[in-house]
Structure formats: structure tokens, C-alpha cells
Tab-separated table of C-alpha atoms in Angstrom:
chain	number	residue	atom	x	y	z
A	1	UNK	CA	-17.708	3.496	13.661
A	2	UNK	CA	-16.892	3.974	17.217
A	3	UNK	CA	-13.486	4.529	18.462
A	4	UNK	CA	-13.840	1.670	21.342
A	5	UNK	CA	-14.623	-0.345	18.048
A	6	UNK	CA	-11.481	-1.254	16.926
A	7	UNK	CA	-10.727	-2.862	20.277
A	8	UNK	CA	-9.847	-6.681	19.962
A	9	UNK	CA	-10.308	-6.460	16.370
A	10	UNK	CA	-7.622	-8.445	14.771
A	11	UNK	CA	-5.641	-6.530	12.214
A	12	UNK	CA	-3.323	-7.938	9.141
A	13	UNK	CA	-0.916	-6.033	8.077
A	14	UNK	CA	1.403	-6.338	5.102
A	15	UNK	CA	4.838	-4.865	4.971
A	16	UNK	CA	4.427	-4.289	8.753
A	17	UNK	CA	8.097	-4.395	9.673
A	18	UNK	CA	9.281	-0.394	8.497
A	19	UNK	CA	7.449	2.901	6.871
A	20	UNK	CA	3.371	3.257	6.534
A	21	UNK	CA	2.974	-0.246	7.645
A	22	UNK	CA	5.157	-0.079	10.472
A	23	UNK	CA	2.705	3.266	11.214
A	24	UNK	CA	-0.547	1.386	10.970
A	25	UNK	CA	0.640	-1.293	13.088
A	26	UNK	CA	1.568	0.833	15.868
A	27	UNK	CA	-2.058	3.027	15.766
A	28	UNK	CA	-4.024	0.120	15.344
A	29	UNK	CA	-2.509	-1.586	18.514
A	30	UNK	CA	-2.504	1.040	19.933
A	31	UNK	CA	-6.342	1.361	20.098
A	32	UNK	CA	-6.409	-2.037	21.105
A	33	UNK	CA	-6.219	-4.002	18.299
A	34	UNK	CA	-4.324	-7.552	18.218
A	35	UNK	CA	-2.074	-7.617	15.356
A	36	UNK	CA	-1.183	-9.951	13.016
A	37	UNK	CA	2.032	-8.436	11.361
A	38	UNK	CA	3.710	-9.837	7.647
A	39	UNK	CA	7.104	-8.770	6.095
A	40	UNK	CA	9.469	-10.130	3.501
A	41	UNK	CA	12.227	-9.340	6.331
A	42	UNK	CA	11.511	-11.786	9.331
A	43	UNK	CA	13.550	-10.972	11.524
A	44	UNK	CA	12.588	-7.089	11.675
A	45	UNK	CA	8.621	-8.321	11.757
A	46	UNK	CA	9.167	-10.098	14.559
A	47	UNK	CA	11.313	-7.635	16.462
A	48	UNK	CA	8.150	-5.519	15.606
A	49	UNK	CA	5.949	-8.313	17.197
A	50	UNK	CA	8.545	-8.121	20.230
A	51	UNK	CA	8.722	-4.676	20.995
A	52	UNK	CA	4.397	-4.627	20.375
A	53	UNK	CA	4.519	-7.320	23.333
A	54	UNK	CA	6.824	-5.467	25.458
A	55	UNK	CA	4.771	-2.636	25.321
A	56	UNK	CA	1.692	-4.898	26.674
A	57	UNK	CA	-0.053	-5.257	23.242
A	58	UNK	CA	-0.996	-7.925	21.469
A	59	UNK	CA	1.038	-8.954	18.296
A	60	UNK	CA	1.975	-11.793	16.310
A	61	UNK	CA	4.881	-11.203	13.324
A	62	UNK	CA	5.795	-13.591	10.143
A	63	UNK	CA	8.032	-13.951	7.578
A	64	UNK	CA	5.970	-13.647	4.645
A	65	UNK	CA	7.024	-12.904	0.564
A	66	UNK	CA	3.718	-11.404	-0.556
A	67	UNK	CA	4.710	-12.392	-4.138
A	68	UNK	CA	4.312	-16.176	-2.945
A	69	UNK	CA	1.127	-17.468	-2.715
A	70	UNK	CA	2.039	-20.439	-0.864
A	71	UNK	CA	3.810	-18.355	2.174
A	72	UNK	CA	0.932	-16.087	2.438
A	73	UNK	CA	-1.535	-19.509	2.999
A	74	UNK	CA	1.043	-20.122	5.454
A	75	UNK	CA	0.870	-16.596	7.070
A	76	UNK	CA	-2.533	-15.764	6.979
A	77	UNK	CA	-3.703	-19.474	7.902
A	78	UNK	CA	-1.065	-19.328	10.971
A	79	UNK	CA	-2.930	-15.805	12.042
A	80	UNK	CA	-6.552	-16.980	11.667
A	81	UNK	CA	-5.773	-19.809	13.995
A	82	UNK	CA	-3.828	-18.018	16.338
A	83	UNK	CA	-6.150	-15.182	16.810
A	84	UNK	CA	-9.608	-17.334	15.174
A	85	UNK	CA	-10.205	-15.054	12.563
A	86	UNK	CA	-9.282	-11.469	10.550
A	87	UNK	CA	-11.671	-8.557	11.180
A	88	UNK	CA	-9.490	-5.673	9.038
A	89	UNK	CA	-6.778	-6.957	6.157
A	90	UNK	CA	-4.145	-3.909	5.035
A	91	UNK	CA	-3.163	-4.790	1.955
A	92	UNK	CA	0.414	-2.586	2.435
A	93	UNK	CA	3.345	-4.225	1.105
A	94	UNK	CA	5.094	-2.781	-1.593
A	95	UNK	CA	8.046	-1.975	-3.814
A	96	UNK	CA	8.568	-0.031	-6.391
A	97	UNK	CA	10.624	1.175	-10.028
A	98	UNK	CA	12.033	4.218	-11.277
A	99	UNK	CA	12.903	4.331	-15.059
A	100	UNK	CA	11.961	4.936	-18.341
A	101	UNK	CA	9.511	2.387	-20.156
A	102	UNK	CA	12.341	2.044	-23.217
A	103	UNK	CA	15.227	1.250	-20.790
A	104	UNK	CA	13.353	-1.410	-18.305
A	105	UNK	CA	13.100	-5.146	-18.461
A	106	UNK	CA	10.050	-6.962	-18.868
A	107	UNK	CA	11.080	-9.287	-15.409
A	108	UNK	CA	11.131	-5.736	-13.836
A	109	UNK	CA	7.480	-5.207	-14.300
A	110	UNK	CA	6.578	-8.888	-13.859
A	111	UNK	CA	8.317	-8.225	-10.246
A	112	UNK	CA	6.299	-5.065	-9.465
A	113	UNK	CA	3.337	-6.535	-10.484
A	114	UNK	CA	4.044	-9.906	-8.166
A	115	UNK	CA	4.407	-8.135	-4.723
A	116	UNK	CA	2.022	-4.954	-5.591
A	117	UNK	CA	-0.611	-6.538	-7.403
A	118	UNK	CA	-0.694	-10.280	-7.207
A	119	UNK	CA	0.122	-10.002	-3.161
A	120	UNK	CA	-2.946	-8.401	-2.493
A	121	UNK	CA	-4.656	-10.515	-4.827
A	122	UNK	CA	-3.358	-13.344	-2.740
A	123	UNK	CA	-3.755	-12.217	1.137
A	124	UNK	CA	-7.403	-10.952	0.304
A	125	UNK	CA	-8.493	-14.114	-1.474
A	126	UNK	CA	-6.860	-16.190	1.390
A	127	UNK	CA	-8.857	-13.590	4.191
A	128	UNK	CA	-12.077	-13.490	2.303
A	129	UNK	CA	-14.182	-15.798	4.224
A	130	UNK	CA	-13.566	-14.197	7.231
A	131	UNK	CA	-13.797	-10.965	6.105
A	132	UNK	CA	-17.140	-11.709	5.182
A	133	UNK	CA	-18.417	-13.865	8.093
A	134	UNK	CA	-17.196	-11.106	10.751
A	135	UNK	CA	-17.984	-7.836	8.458
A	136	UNK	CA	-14.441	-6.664	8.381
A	137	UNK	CA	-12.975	-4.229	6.252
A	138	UNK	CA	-9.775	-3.948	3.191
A	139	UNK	CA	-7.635	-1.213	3.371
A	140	UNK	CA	-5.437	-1.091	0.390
A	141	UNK	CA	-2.480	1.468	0.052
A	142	UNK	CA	-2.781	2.280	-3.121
A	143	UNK	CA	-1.151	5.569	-4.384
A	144	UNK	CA	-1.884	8.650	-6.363
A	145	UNK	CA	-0.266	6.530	-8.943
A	146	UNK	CA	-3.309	4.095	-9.058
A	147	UNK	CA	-5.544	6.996	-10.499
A	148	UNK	CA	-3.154	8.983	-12.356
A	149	UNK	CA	-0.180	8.374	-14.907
A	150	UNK	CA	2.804	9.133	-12.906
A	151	UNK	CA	6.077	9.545	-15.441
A	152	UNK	CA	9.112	7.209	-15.292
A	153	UNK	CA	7.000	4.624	-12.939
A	154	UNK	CA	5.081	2.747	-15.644
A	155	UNK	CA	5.831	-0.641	-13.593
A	156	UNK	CA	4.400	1.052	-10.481
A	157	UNK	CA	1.546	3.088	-11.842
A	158	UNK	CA	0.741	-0.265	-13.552
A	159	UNK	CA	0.518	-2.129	-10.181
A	160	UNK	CA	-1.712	0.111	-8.651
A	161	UNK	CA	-4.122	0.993	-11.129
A	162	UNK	CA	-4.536	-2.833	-11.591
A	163	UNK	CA	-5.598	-2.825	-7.777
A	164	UNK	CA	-7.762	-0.075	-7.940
A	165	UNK	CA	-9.558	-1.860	-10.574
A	166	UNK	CA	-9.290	-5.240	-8.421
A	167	UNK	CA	-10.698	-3.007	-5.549
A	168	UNK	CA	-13.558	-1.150	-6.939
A	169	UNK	CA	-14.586	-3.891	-8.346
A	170	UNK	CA	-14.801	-5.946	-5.410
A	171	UNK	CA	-16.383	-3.141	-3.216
A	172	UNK	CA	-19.209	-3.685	-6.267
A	173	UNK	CA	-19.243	-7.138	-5.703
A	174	UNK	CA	-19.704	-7.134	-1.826
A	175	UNK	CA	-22.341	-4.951	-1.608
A	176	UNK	CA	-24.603	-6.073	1.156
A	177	UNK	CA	-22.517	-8.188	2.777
A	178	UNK	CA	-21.216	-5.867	5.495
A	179	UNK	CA	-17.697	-5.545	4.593
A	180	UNK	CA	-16.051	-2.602	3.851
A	181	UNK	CA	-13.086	-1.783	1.230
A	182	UNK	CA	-11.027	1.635	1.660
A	183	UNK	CA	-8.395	2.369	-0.908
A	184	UNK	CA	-5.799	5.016	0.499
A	185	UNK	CA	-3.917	7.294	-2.304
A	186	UNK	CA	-1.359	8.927	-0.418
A	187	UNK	CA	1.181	10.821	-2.167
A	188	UNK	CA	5.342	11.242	-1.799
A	189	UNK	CA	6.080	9.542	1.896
A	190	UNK	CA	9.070	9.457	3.291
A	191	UNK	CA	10.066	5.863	3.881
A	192	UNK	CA	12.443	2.874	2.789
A	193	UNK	CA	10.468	2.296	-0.393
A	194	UNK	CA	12.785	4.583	-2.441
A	195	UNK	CA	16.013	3.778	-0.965
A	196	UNK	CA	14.946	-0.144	-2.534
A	197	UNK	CA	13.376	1.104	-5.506
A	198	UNK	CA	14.605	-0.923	-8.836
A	199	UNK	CA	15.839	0.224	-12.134
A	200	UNK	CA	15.386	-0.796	-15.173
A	201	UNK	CA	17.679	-3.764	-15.480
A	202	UNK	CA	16.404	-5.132	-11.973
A	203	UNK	CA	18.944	-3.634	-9.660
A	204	UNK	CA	18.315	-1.005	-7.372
A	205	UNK	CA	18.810	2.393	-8.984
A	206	UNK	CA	21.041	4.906	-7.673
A	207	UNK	CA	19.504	7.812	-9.413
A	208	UNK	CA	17.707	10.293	-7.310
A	209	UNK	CA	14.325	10.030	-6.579
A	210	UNK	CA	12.110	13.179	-8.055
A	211	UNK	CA	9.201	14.683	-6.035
A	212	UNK	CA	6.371	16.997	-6.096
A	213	UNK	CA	5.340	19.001	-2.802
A	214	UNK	CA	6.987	18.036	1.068
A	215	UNK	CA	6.983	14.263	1.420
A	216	UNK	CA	4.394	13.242	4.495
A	217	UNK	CA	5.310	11.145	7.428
A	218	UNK	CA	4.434	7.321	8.205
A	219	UNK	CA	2.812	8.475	11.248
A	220	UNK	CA	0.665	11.340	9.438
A	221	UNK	CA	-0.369	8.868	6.602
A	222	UNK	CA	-1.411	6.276	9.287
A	223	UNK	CA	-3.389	8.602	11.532
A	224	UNK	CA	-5.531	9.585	8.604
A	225	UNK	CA	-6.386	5.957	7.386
A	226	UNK	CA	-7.575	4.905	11.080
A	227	UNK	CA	-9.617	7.903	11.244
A	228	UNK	CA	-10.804	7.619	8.044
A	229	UNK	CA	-11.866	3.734	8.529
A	230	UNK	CA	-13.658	5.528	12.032
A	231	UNK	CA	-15.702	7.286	9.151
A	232	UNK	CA	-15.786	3.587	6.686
A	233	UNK	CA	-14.479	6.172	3.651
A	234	UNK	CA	-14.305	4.749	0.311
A	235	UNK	CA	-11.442	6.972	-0.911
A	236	UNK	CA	-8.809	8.713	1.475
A	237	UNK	CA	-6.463	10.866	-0.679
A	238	UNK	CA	-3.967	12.420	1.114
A	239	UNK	CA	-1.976	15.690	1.230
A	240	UNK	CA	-2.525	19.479	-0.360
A	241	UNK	CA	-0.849	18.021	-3.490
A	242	UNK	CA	-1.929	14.746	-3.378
A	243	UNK	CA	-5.898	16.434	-3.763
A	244	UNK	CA	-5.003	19.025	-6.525
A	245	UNK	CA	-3.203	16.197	-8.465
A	246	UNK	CA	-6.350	14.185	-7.863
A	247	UNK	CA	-9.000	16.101	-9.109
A	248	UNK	CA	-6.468	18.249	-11.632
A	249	UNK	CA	-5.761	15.033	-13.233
A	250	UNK	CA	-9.668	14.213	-13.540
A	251	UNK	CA	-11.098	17.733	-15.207
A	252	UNK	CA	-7.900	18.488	-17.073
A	253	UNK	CA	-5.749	15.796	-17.948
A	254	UNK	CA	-3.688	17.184	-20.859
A	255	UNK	CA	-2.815	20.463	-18.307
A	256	UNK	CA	-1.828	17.263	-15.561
A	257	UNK	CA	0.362	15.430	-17.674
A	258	UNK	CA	2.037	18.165	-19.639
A	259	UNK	CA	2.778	19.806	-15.432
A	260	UNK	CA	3.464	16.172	-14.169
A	261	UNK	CA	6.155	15.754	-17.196
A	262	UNK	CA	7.868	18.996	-16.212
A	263	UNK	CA	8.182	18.548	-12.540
A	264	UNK	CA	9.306	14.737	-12.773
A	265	UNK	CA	11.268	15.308	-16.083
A	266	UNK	CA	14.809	14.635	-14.174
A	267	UNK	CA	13.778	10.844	-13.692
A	268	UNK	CA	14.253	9.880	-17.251
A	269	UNK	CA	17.636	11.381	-17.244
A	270	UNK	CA	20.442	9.148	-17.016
A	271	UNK	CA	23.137	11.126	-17.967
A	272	UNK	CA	24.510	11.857	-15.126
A	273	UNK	CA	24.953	8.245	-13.979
């Protein structure tokens, strides 16, 4: 795909209003791209919007809980009549938990499933038709947790392997029809996500996040997925660590979970609390 393609193209983006949404907007209007943008927090989307339209581009923002299906009909019906259709839907928003499977609430994984899962399920299903008619594309920010276990996130990793198998699936299904589905795995980023992420009674946890490797950028992450839609990839993962995990996890998976369970061991310890 050419550069000058993505010109005019009109771009959906979920979670838009901070972190690797925020990013995406800002590259994809930047090429020319008129944006529709969707966040949970309306006034900072359409600030976003603002600031887009200040800087002579063309945006659009809305208050929009992914997790509702009846606000993203609203949303994405509001965008498809403003702009008269979707070319390229990035399925972004997100949250996320951080605690051990014995200590976390059932309603904690029914709410990580709702916005990760079910509103993807619901802005693609809603941007379908579209999609189809004008050949567009689905990127979906997955994770490295959607293709490997990833310990004290069982919500999480939950979520996202549930959309990679939503995903693949549908690539399957649309074969032929011209529209192309990109699922991005990056790995540890450096945004808001963690400072919200919930514990396992449903509050947002105070215990320290554990990593693996430097945490990437916004900016880095979203450079790579619009060059990688340039090249209509499949599968962008992202990082030195994010790859070794990737394939490690794939031809060894004992040696993977036995290294994963070391590094990460520190997020199933409460003590300290």
C-alpha cells in the first residue's frame, strides 16, 4: 500500500484520548487521514478532536464506553454519517488486571472481558458493512498476552486470546472480500493503562506493576503499526523481547513459562501491601 494511500481514509479509533491510541491518532492524521476518535473520557477525546482541528486536520471525538453496545451504535453510526463511511477500524481500547486467579472476583473478569473483548466485538460488528463495501482494514491491539500465558493477568490474557481467536477467525472468514485484519502484539508500553489497572476485588491496585525488558513508547508502537498496515501484515509483534517471548513461547513452552514465572513472580505477592 502506498503511503499517499492513507490520505482521506477515515480512521476509528478506540481509546483515542491518551497512550497507543492517542499515538495512532496523531500518525494517521497526520498522513492525512480524517479521524473519527472514541474514549470512555469525553471530554479528553474531544480536546483530542480540538487540538487535531487546530492543527488543520480533520477529526471528530466521542464519548463512547466500549463495554456498551448501545453507545458504540451511537458512536460509530454518528461517524459513518459524518464522514459517509469507515475505511480502517482500530480496535484499541483497553484496561486491564493485575492479581492472582485465587484472590480476584469473578465481576473483575466479567469487566475485562466487557471493554477488551466484547468492545471490539461490538465496534467491528457495527463497522462491518463498510469495512467490506470500501475494502478497509481491522487493526486490533492485541498483546503478547493474546498468544502467550502471561502470570498474575489471567483476566487480561483471557481478553486477548479471546480476540485473537475472534480475529483469526474472521481474517478466515473474509477471505476474498478485500479487507484486511492486522493484529498488533506489542509488549510492556509505557502508558496510563497500568496506573488504572484493577485488582482483584475491583479497585485499582496499588501494587507495582512487574516488567520484562525497557517498556516502548506510544509513539514507537504507533509508527510500527502504520508502517506495518503500508505492508497489509497479518501479525506485527513488537520489541527485542516481545519476538523472543513470541517464538520462545511457541518451540519451548515449559522453558517460557517456568522463565515467565520467575521474572513476573513479584506480582502475586501481596505481602507487602
Amino acid at each position: 500500500m502506498s503511503p499517499n494511500a492513507i490520505k482521506n481514509k477515515i480512521v476509528v479509533v478506540t481509546g483515542a484520548a491518551s497512550g497507543i491510541g492517542a499515538a495512532i491518532s496523531k500518525v494517521f492524521a497526520a498522513k492525512g487521514a480524517k479521524l473519527g476518535l472514541i474514549d470512555i473520557d469525553e471530554s479528553a477525546v474531544k480536546a483530542a478532536a480540538d487540538d487535531m482541528v487546530s492543527d488543520g486536520m480533520d477529526a471528530i471525538g466521542f464519548g463512547c464506553d466500549v463495554a456498551r453496545e448501545v453507545e458504540c451504535e451511537t458512536a460509530i453510526h454518528a461517524i459513518t454519517a459524518h464522514y459517509g463511511g469507515i475505511d480502517i477500524l482500530v480496535n484499541n481500547a483497553g484496561i486491564t488486571q493485575r492479581s492472582a486467579f485465587v484472590d480476584t472476583k469473578v465481576s473483575v473478569y466479567r469487566q475485562v472481558m466487557d471493554v477488551n473483548f466484547f468492545g471490539s466485538l461490538h465496534c467491528t460488528k457495527l463497522a462491518i458493512a463498510s469495512l467490506i463495501e470500501r475494502k478497509g482494514a481491522i487493526i486490533i491491539i492485541e498483546s503478547l498476552a493474546g498468544v502467550t500465558p502471561l502470570l498474575g493477568r489471567t483476566g487480561y490474557c483471557a481478553s486477548k486470546h479471546a480476540l485473537h481467536g475472534l480475529f483469526t477467525s474472521l481474517r478466515a472468514e473474509l477471505i476474498g472480500s478485500g479487507v484486511h485484519i492486522m493484529i498488533v502484539c506489542p509488549g510492556f508500553v509505557k502508558t496510563q493503562l497500568q496506573t488504572r489497572a484493577l485488582g482483584g476485588d475491583g479497585r485499582v491496585t496499588r501494587h507495582p506493576q512487574s516488567t520484562v525488558g525497557r517498556q516502548d513508547s506510544p509513539a514507537r508502537v504507533a509508527d510500527a503499526v502504520y508502517q506495518a498496515m503500508l505492508k497489509k501484515k497479518n501479525l506485527l509483534v513488537l520489541s527485542p523481547v516481545g519476538k523472543l517471548t513470541y517464538w520462545l513461547s511457541r518451540f519451548s513452552p515449559s522453558l517460557y513459562e517456568r522463565l515467565m514465572a520467575r521474572q513476573l513472580q513479584s506480582e502475586l505477592n501481596r505481602s507487602s501491601l
